[in-house]
Tab-separated table of C-alpha atoms in Angstrom:
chain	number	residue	atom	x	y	z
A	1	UNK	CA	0.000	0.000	0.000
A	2	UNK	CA	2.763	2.381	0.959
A	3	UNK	CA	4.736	1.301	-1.704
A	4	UNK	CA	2.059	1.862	-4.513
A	5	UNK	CA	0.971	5.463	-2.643
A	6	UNK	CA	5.233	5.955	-3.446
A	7	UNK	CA	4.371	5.384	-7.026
A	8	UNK	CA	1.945	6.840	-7.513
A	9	UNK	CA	4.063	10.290	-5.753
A	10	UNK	CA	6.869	9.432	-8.137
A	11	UNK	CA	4.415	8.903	-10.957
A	12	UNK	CA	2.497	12.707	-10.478
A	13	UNK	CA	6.155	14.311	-10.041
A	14	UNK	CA	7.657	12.919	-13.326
A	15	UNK	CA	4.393	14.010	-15.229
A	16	UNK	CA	4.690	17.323	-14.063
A	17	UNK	CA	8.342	17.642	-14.525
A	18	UNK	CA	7.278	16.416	-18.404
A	19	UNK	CA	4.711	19.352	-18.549
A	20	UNK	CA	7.217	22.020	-17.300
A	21	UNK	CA	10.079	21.121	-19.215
A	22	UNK	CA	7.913	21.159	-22.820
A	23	UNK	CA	6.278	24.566	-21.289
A	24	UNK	CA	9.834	25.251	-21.013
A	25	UNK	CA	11.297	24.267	-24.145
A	26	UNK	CA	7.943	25.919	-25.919
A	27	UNK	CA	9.242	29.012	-24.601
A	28	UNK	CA	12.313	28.737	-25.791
A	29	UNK	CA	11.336	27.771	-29.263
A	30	UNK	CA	9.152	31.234	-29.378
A	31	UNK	CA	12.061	33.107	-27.827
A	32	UNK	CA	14.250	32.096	-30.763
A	33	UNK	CA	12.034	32.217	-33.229
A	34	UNK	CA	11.088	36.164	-31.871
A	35	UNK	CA	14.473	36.759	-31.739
A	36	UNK	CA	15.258	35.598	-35.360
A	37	UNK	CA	12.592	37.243	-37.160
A	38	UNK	CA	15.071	39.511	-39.285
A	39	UNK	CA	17.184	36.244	-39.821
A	40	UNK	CA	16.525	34.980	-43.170
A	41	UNK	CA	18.513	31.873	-42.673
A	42	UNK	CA	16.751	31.057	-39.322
A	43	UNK	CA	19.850	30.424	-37.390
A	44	UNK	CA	19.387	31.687	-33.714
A	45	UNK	CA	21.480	33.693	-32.192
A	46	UNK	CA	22.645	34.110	-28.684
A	47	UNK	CA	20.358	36.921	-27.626
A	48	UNK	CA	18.333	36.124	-24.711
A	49	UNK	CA	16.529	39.036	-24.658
A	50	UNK	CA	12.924	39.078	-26.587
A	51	UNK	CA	10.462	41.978	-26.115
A	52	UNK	CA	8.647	43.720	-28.825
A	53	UNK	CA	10.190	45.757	-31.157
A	54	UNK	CA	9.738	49.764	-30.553
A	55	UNK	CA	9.665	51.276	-34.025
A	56	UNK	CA	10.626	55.124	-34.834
A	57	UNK	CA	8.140	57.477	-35.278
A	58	UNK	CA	5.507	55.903	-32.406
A	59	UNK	CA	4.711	57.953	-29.698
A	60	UNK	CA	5.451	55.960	-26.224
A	61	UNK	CA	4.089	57.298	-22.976
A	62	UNK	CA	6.340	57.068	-20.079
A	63	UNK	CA	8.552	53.847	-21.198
A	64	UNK	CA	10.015	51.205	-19.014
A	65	UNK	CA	12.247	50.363	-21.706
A	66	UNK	CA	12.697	51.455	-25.024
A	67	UNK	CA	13.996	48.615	-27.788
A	68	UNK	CA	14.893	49.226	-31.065
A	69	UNK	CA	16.128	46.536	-33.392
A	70	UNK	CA	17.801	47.280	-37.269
A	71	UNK	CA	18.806	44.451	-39.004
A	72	UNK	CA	22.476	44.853	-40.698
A	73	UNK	CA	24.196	43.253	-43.154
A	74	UNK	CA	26.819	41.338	-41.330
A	75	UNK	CA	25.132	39.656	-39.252
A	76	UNK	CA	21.293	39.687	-39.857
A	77	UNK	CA	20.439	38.484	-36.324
A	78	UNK	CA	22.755	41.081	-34.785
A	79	UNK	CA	20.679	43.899	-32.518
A	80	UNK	CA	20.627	47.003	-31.532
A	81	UNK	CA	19.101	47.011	-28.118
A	82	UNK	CA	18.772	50.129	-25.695
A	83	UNK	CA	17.445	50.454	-22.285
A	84	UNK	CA	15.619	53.124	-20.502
A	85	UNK	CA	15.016	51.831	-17.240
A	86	UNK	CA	12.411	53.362	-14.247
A	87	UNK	CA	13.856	56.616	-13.409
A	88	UNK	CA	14.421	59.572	-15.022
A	89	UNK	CA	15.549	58.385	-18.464
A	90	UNK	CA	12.886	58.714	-20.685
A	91	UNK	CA	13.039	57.090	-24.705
A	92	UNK	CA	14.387	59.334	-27.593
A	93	UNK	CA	15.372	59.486	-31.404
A	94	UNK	CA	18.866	60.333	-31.143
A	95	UNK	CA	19.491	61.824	-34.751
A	96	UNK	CA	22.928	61.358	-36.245
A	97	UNK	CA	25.187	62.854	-38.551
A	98	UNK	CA	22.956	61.304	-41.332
A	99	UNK	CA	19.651	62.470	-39.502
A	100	UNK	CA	19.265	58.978	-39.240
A	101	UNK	CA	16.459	58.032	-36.494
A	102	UNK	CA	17.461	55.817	-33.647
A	103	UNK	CA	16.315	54.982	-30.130
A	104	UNK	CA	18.821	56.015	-27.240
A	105	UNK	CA	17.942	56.859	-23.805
A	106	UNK	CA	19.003	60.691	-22.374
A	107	UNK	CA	16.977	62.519	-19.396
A	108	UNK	CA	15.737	65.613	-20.663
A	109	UNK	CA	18.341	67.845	-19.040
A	110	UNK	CA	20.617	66.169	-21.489
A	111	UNK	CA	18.388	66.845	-24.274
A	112	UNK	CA	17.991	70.666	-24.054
A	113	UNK	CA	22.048	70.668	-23.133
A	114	UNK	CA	22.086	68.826	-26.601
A	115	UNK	CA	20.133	71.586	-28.139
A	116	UNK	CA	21.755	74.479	-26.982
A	117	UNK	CA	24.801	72.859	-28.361
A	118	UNK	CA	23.656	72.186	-31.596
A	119	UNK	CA	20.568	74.616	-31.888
A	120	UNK	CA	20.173	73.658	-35.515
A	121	UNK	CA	20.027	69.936	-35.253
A	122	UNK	CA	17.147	67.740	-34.115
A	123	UNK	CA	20.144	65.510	-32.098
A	124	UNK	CA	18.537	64.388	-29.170
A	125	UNK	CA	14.457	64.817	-29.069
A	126	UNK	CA	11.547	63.517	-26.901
A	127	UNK	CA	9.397	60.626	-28.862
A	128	UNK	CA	6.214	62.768	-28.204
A	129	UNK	CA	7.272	65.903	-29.492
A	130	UNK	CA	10.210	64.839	-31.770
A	131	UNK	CA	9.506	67.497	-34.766
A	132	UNK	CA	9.559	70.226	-32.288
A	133	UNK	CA	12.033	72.710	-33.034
């Protein structure tokens, strides 16, 4: 009786273990595949971070974190990720030398010492009012 009750502990455990582990390895799967979606030859990389894609141009209301992936040439699965954390940083196009729109992080002290520095150029600019002069 004991010895079946054992079993039947042992039994339940390895079943669940099963479950989890294919829950597991699901996940897994989906993180790859997420972070591979600019890949064209499917290979995953060895980014373990996967969170949706921030794209320029879309307002964001007081971000957590602000991600921004480009696809290059030399490595298609390569990316380009930057954090804003809680705080003061905030998400913003950072515009360089070829006015080129990218996400950065900067507090907004930074961006209007950016500004007065290069009055002329749209360097460092808040996602909600990024066209402001």
């Amino acid at each position: 009786s004991s010895l079946q009750s054992l079993q039947n502990v042992i039994m339940k455990a390895a079943i669940t273990l099963l479950i989890l582990g294919l829950l597991f390895i699901y996940g897994e799967a989906r993180k790859c595949h997420n972070e591979v979606e600019c890949n064209s030859k499917g290979k995953c990389s060895n980014v373990t971070i996967c969170q949706p894609v921030v794209q320029p141009m879309v307002p964001i209301r007081k971000p957590l974190e602000c991600i921004f992936q480009e696809c290059i040439p030399e490595d298609k699965c390569r990316r380009h990720i930057t954090f804003c954390r809680n705080g003061p940083d905030q998400c913003f196009f950072l515009m360089d030398a070829r006015s080129y729109p990218r996400m950065g992080c900067a507090t907004a002290a930074q961006c209007e010492k950016m500004k007065k520095l290069y009055p002329s150029s749209a360097y460092c600019c808040n996602t909600n009012n990024c066209n402001d002069p």
